Amino acid sequence: MKKFITFEGMDGAGKSTHLSWFAEALRRRGQDVVVTREPGGTPLGEQLREILLRQAMGMDTEALLMFAARAEHIEQVISPALLAGKVVLSDRFSDASFAYQGSGRGMGWERLKQLEAWVHNDLQPDLTLFFDVPVEVAKLRLANNTTPDRFEQEHGDFFQRVRAGYHRRVQENPQRYAVIDAAQSLEKVTAQLTAILATIQT
Ligand code: TMP
């Protein structure tokens, strides 16, 4: 059973658009679906999101605030919904902390694993859809964004590291991920998602 499904990828990979489509497809199957996001998903988490996306801060602070927002998110939203038998789709979760704070910023993987163990307890996504896209393609898609946030303002090297971080996470635990070639057209990505939907039980 795949009840907790997370959507990951670089800024510009298109995951949020695909998440909406995926949620609708599950609802058509009669599922009770909760759509949420990180950082955010709770009133406090959304306040932390504003700070995280706009306010300069050190690497440790950034990681700790991401996990603080996540602790609230798990306790207030994710765990209760799963307990009630709902399907939870989250636009990002801890893989993003490994990719962005770990690989992108250079924070030690072990530190992040400690935070993950602390905040998650035993919770892990049942399935993670990783929308993989070359940095150049993601940048082109973000080119029209006139108000880039603190992460979107980063340079190509940062995003190369973020992408490598996601790949490292996939290699560490391949059975949890479906890697989607998100450089393709919307129609082709939707076809990949349709194939995934057909194979999963929710
Ligand atoms: P979004 O643009 O997908 O809503 O995500 C907001 C930004 O936050 C995105 O650039 C990635 C970043 N982020 C992290 O750096 N670490 C995390 O743990 C999460 C959840 C997001």
Short mmCIF file of C-alpha atoms and ligand atoms in Angstrom, two decimals:
data_model
loop_
_atom_site.label_atom_id
_atom_site.label_comp_id
_atom_site.label_asym_id
_atom_site.label_seq_id
_atom_site.Cartn_x
_atom_site.Cartn_y
_atom_site.Cartn_z
CA MET A 1 0.00 0.00 0.00
CA LYS A 2 1.36 3.43 -0.97
CA LYS A 3 -0.21 5.92 1.39
CA PHE A 4 2.52 8.51 1.88
CA ILE A 5 3.89 9.73 -1.44
CA THR A 6 6.40 12.54 -1.79
CA PHE A 7 7.34 14.61 -4.83
CA GLU A 8 10.94 15.74 -5.20
CA GLY A 9 13.17 17.48 -7.69
CA MET A 10 15.02 20.69 -8.38
CA ASP A 11 13.28 24.01 -8.70
CA GLY A 12 12.03 24.08 -12.29
CA ALA A 13 11.52 20.30 -12.57
CA GLY A 14 7.74 20.81 -12.77
CA LYS A 15 6.83 18.57 -9.84
CA SER A 16 4.07 20.83 -8.43
CA THR A 17 2.10 20.74 -11.70
CA HIS A 18 2.42 16.96 -11.82
CA LEU A 19 1.43 16.66 -8.17
CA SER A 20 -1.93 18.37 -8.89
CA TRP A 21 -2.56 15.98 -11.77
CA PHE A 22 -1.60 12.97 -9.61
CA ALA A 23 -3.92 14.07 -6.80
CA GLU A 24 -6.84 14.41 -9.19
CA ALA A 25 -6.14 10.99 -10.70
CA LEU A 26 -6.18 9.41 -7.21
CA ARG A 27 -9.40 11.22 -6.31
CA ARG A 28 -11.00 9.82 -9.45
CA ARG A 29 -10.05 6.41 -8.10
CA GLY A 30 -12.11 7.25 -5.02
CA GLN A 31 -9.19 8.03 -2.71
CA ASP A 32 -9.35 10.57 0.07
CA VAL A 33 -6.25 12.63 -0.75
CA VAL A 34 -4.44 15.24 1.37
CA VAL A 35 -2.12 17.54 -0.59
CA THR A 36 0.52 19.37 1.40
CA ARG A 37 3.99 20.86 1.03
CA GLU A 38 7.33 21.58 2.66
CA PRO A 39 8.57 23.77 4.02
CA GLY A 40 5.03 24.58 5.15
CA GLY A 41 1.85 22.57 5.48
CA THR A 42 0.87 24.01 8.88
CA PRO A 43 0.31 27.62 10.03
CA LEU A 44 3.68 27.65 11.82
CA GLY A 45 5.35 25.80 8.96
CA GLU A 46 4.12 28.41 6.48
CA GLN A 47 5.59 31.17 8.65
CA LEU A 48 8.89 29.29 8.75
CA ARG A 49 8.69 28.90 4.97
CA GLU A 50 8.53 32.68 4.52
CA ILE A 51 11.63 33.07 6.69
CA LEU A 52 13.49 30.21 5.00
CA LEU A 53 12.82 31.49 1.48
CA ARG A 54 13.56 35.17 2.14
CA GLN A 55 15.89 35.64 5.11
CA ALA A 56 19.67 35.04 4.95
CA MET A 57 20.90 32.56 7.58
CA GLY A 58 23.61 30.06 8.35
CA MET A 59 23.64 26.49 7.08
CA ASP A 60 22.86 24.89 10.46
CA THR A 61 19.98 27.29 11.13
CA GLU A 62 18.54 26.53 7.71
CA ALA A 63 18.67 22.76 8.27
CA LEU A 64 17.25 23.01 11.79
CA LEU A 65 14.37 25.24 10.68
CA MET A 66 13.56 22.84 7.82
CA PHE A 67 13.37 19.98 10.30
CA ALA A 68 11.47 22.08 12.87
CA ALA A 69 8.81 22.83 10.25
CA ARG A 70 8.83 19.12 9.35
CA ALA A 71 8.30 18.01 12.96
CA GLU A 72 5.20 20.20 13.13
CA HIS A 73 4.05 18.98 9.72
CA ILE A 74 4.35 15.30 10.66
CA GLU A 75 2.63 15.76 14.00
CA GLN A 76 -0.19 18.05 12.87
CA VAL A 77 -0.91 16.89 9.32
CA ILE A 78 0.86 13.81 7.96
CA SER A 79 0.50 11.31 10.80
CA PRO A 80 -3.15 12.13 11.59
CA ALA A 81 -4.10 11.85 7.89
CA LEU A 82 -2.31 8.51 7.50
CA LEU A 83 -3.96 7.23 10.68
CA ALA A 84 -7.34 8.20 9.21
CA GLY A 85 -6.55 6.07 6.14
CA LYS A 86 -6.00 8.99 3.76
CA VAL A 87 -3.37 9.21 1.04
CA VAL A 88 -0.89 12.02 1.70
CA LEU A 89 0.93 13.70 -1.20
CA SER A 90 3.68 16.04 -0.07
CA ASP A 91 5.42 18.49 -2.36
CA ARG A 92 8.92 17.82 -0.91
CA PHE A 93 10.02 16.10 2.30
CA SER A 94 13.34 15.13 3.88
CA ASP A 95 15.05 14.15 0.62
CA ALA A 96 15.06 17.89 -0.13
CA SER A 97 17.06 18.54 3.05
CA PHE A 98 19.68 15.99 1.99
CA ALA A 99 19.83 17.43 -1.53
CA TYR A 100 19.75 21.17 -0.68
CA GLN A 101 21.28 21.48 2.81
CA GLY A 102 23.43 18.37 2.47
CA SER A 103 24.77 18.35 -1.07
CA GLY A 104 23.94 21.95 -2.01
CA ARG A 105 25.19 23.72 1.11
CA GLY A 106 27.69 21.08 2.21
CA MET A 107 26.18 19.96 5.50
CA GLY A 108 27.33 16.49 6.59
CA TRP A 109 25.06 13.63 5.55
CA GLU A 110 25.42 12.06 9.03
CA ARG A 111 24.12 15.21 10.76
CA LEU A 112 21.07 15.17 8.52
CA LYS A 113 20.53 11.48 9.23
CA GLN A 114 20.47 12.31 12.95
CA LEU A 115 17.84 14.98 12.38
CA GLU A 116 15.88 12.61 10.15
CA ALA A 117 15.91 9.89 12.84
CA TRP A 118 14.88 12.39 15.51
CA VAL A 119 12.04 14.03 13.62
CA HIS A 120 10.64 11.12 11.60
CA ASN A 121 10.68 8.40 14.22
CA ASP A 122 9.74 5.47 11.95
CA LEU A 123 7.98 7.46 9.26
CA GLN A 124 9.32 7.30 5.71
CA PRO A 125 7.48 7.90 2.44
CA ASP A 126 6.11 4.71 0.88
CA LEU A 127 7.00 6.10 -2.52
CA THR A 128 8.97 9.13 -3.74
CA LEU A 129 8.55 10.45 -7.26
CA PHE A 130 11.83 12.12 -8.17
CA PHE A 131 11.43 14.49 -11.12
CA ASP A 132 14.89 14.49 -12.59
CA VAL A 133 15.93 17.21 -14.97
CA PRO A 134 19.28 18.61 -16.18
CA VAL A 135 20.19 21.92 -14.53
CA GLU A 136 20.11 23.78 -17.87
CA VAL A 137 16.51 22.70 -18.53
CA ALA A 138 15.40 23.66 -15.00
CA LYS A 139 17.05 27.09 -15.38
CA LEU A 140 15.27 27.75 -18.67
CA ARG A 141 11.94 26.92 -17.04
CA LEU A 142 12.66 29.36 -14.21
CA ALA A 143 13.80 32.15 -16.52
CA ASN A 144 10.44 33.97 -16.39
CA ASN A 145 10.34 34.03 -12.61
CA THR A 146 10.75 37.69 -11.65
CA THR A 147 10.80 37.14 -7.87
CA PRO A 148 13.16 34.21 -7.30
CA ASP A 149 13.49 33.07 -3.68
CA ARG A 150 16.75 32.51 -1.80
CA PHE A 151 17.21 29.02 -3.30
CA GLU A 152 16.14 29.92 -6.84
CA GLN A 153 18.76 32.70 -6.81
CA GLU A 154 21.55 30.13 -6.40
CA HIS A 155 23.95 29.42 -9.27
CA GLY A 156 24.32 26.44 -11.58
CA ASP A 157 27.00 24.74 -9.43
CA PHE A 158 24.67 24.69 -6.45
CA PHE A 159 21.96 23.00 -8.50
CA GLN A 160 24.42 20.47 -9.95
CA ARG A 161 25.20 19.49 -6.35
CA VAL A 162 21.50 19.40 -5.43
CA ARG A 163 20.83 17.06 -8.35
CA ALA A 164 23.77 14.85 -7.34
CA GLY A 165 22.39 14.79 -3.78
CA TYR A 166 19.05 13.49 -4.99
CA HIS A 167 20.82 10.82 -7.03
CA ARG A 168 22.79 9.78 -3.95
CA ARG A 169 19.57 9.40 -1.95
CA VAL A 170 18.05 7.28 -4.74
CA GLN A 171 21.14 5.06 -4.80
CA GLU A 172 21.01 4.57 -1.04
CA ASN A 173 17.43 3.32 -1.12
CA PRO A 174 16.37 2.61 -4.73
CA GLN A 175 13.20 0.67 -3.91
CA ARG A 176 11.53 3.79 -2.47
CA TYR A 177 11.88 5.91 -5.63
CA ALA A 178 10.39 6.23 -9.07
CA VAL A 179 12.77 8.36 -11.13
CA ILE A 180 10.92 10.36 -13.76
CA ASP A 181 12.58 11.94 -16.76
CA ALA A 182 11.11 15.42 -16.28
CA ALA A 183 12.99 16.99 -19.20
CA GLN A 184 10.34 15.50 -21.48
CA SER A 185 7.12 17.22 -22.55
CA LEU A 186 4.18 17.52 -20.17
CA GLU A 187 2.35 14.78 -22.11
CA LYS A 188 5.25 12.36 -21.87
CA VAL A 189 5.74 12.99 -18.15
CA THR A 190 2.01 12.46 -17.62
CA ALA A 191 2.32 9.15 -19.48
CA GLN A 192 5.12 8.12 -17.09
CA LEU A 193 2.89 9.02 -14.14
CA THR A 194 -0.04 7.09 -15.58
CA ALA A 195 2.17 4.01 -15.80
CA ILE A 196 3.24 4.45 -12.17
CA LEU A 197 -0.36 4.92 -11.04
CA ALA A 198 -1.33 1.69 -12.74
CA THR A 199 1.24 -0.26 -10.72
CA ILE A 200 0.58 1.14 -7.26
CA GLN A 201 -2.05 0.25 -4.73
CA THR A 202 -3.19 3.07 -2.50
P1 TMP B 1 9.34 24.78 -3.49
O1 TMP B 1 9.86 25.84 -4.39
O2 TMP B 1 9.37 23.42 -4.10
O3 TMP B 1 8.06 25.09 -2.83
O4 TMP B 1 10.41 24.63 -2.26
C1 TMP B 1 10.93 25.71 -1.62
C2 TMP B 1 12.43 25.68 -1.58
O5 TMP B 1 12.87 25.12 -0.35
C3 TMP B 1 13.10 24.89 -2.69
O6 TMP B 1 14.02 25.74 -3.33
C4 TMP B 1 13.86 23.81 -1.97
C5 TMP B 1 14.00 24.30 -0.56
N1 TMP B 1 14.02 23.25 0.46
C6 TMP B 1 15.20 22.96 1.11
O7 TMP B 1 16.22 23.57 0.83
N2 TMP B 1 15.22 21.99 2.07
C7 TMP B 1 14.09 21.29 2.43
O8 TMP B 1 14.14 20.42 3.31
C8 TMP B 1 12.85 21.62 1.75
C9 TMP B 1 11.60 20.89 2.12
C10 TMP B 1 12.87 22.59 0.77
#
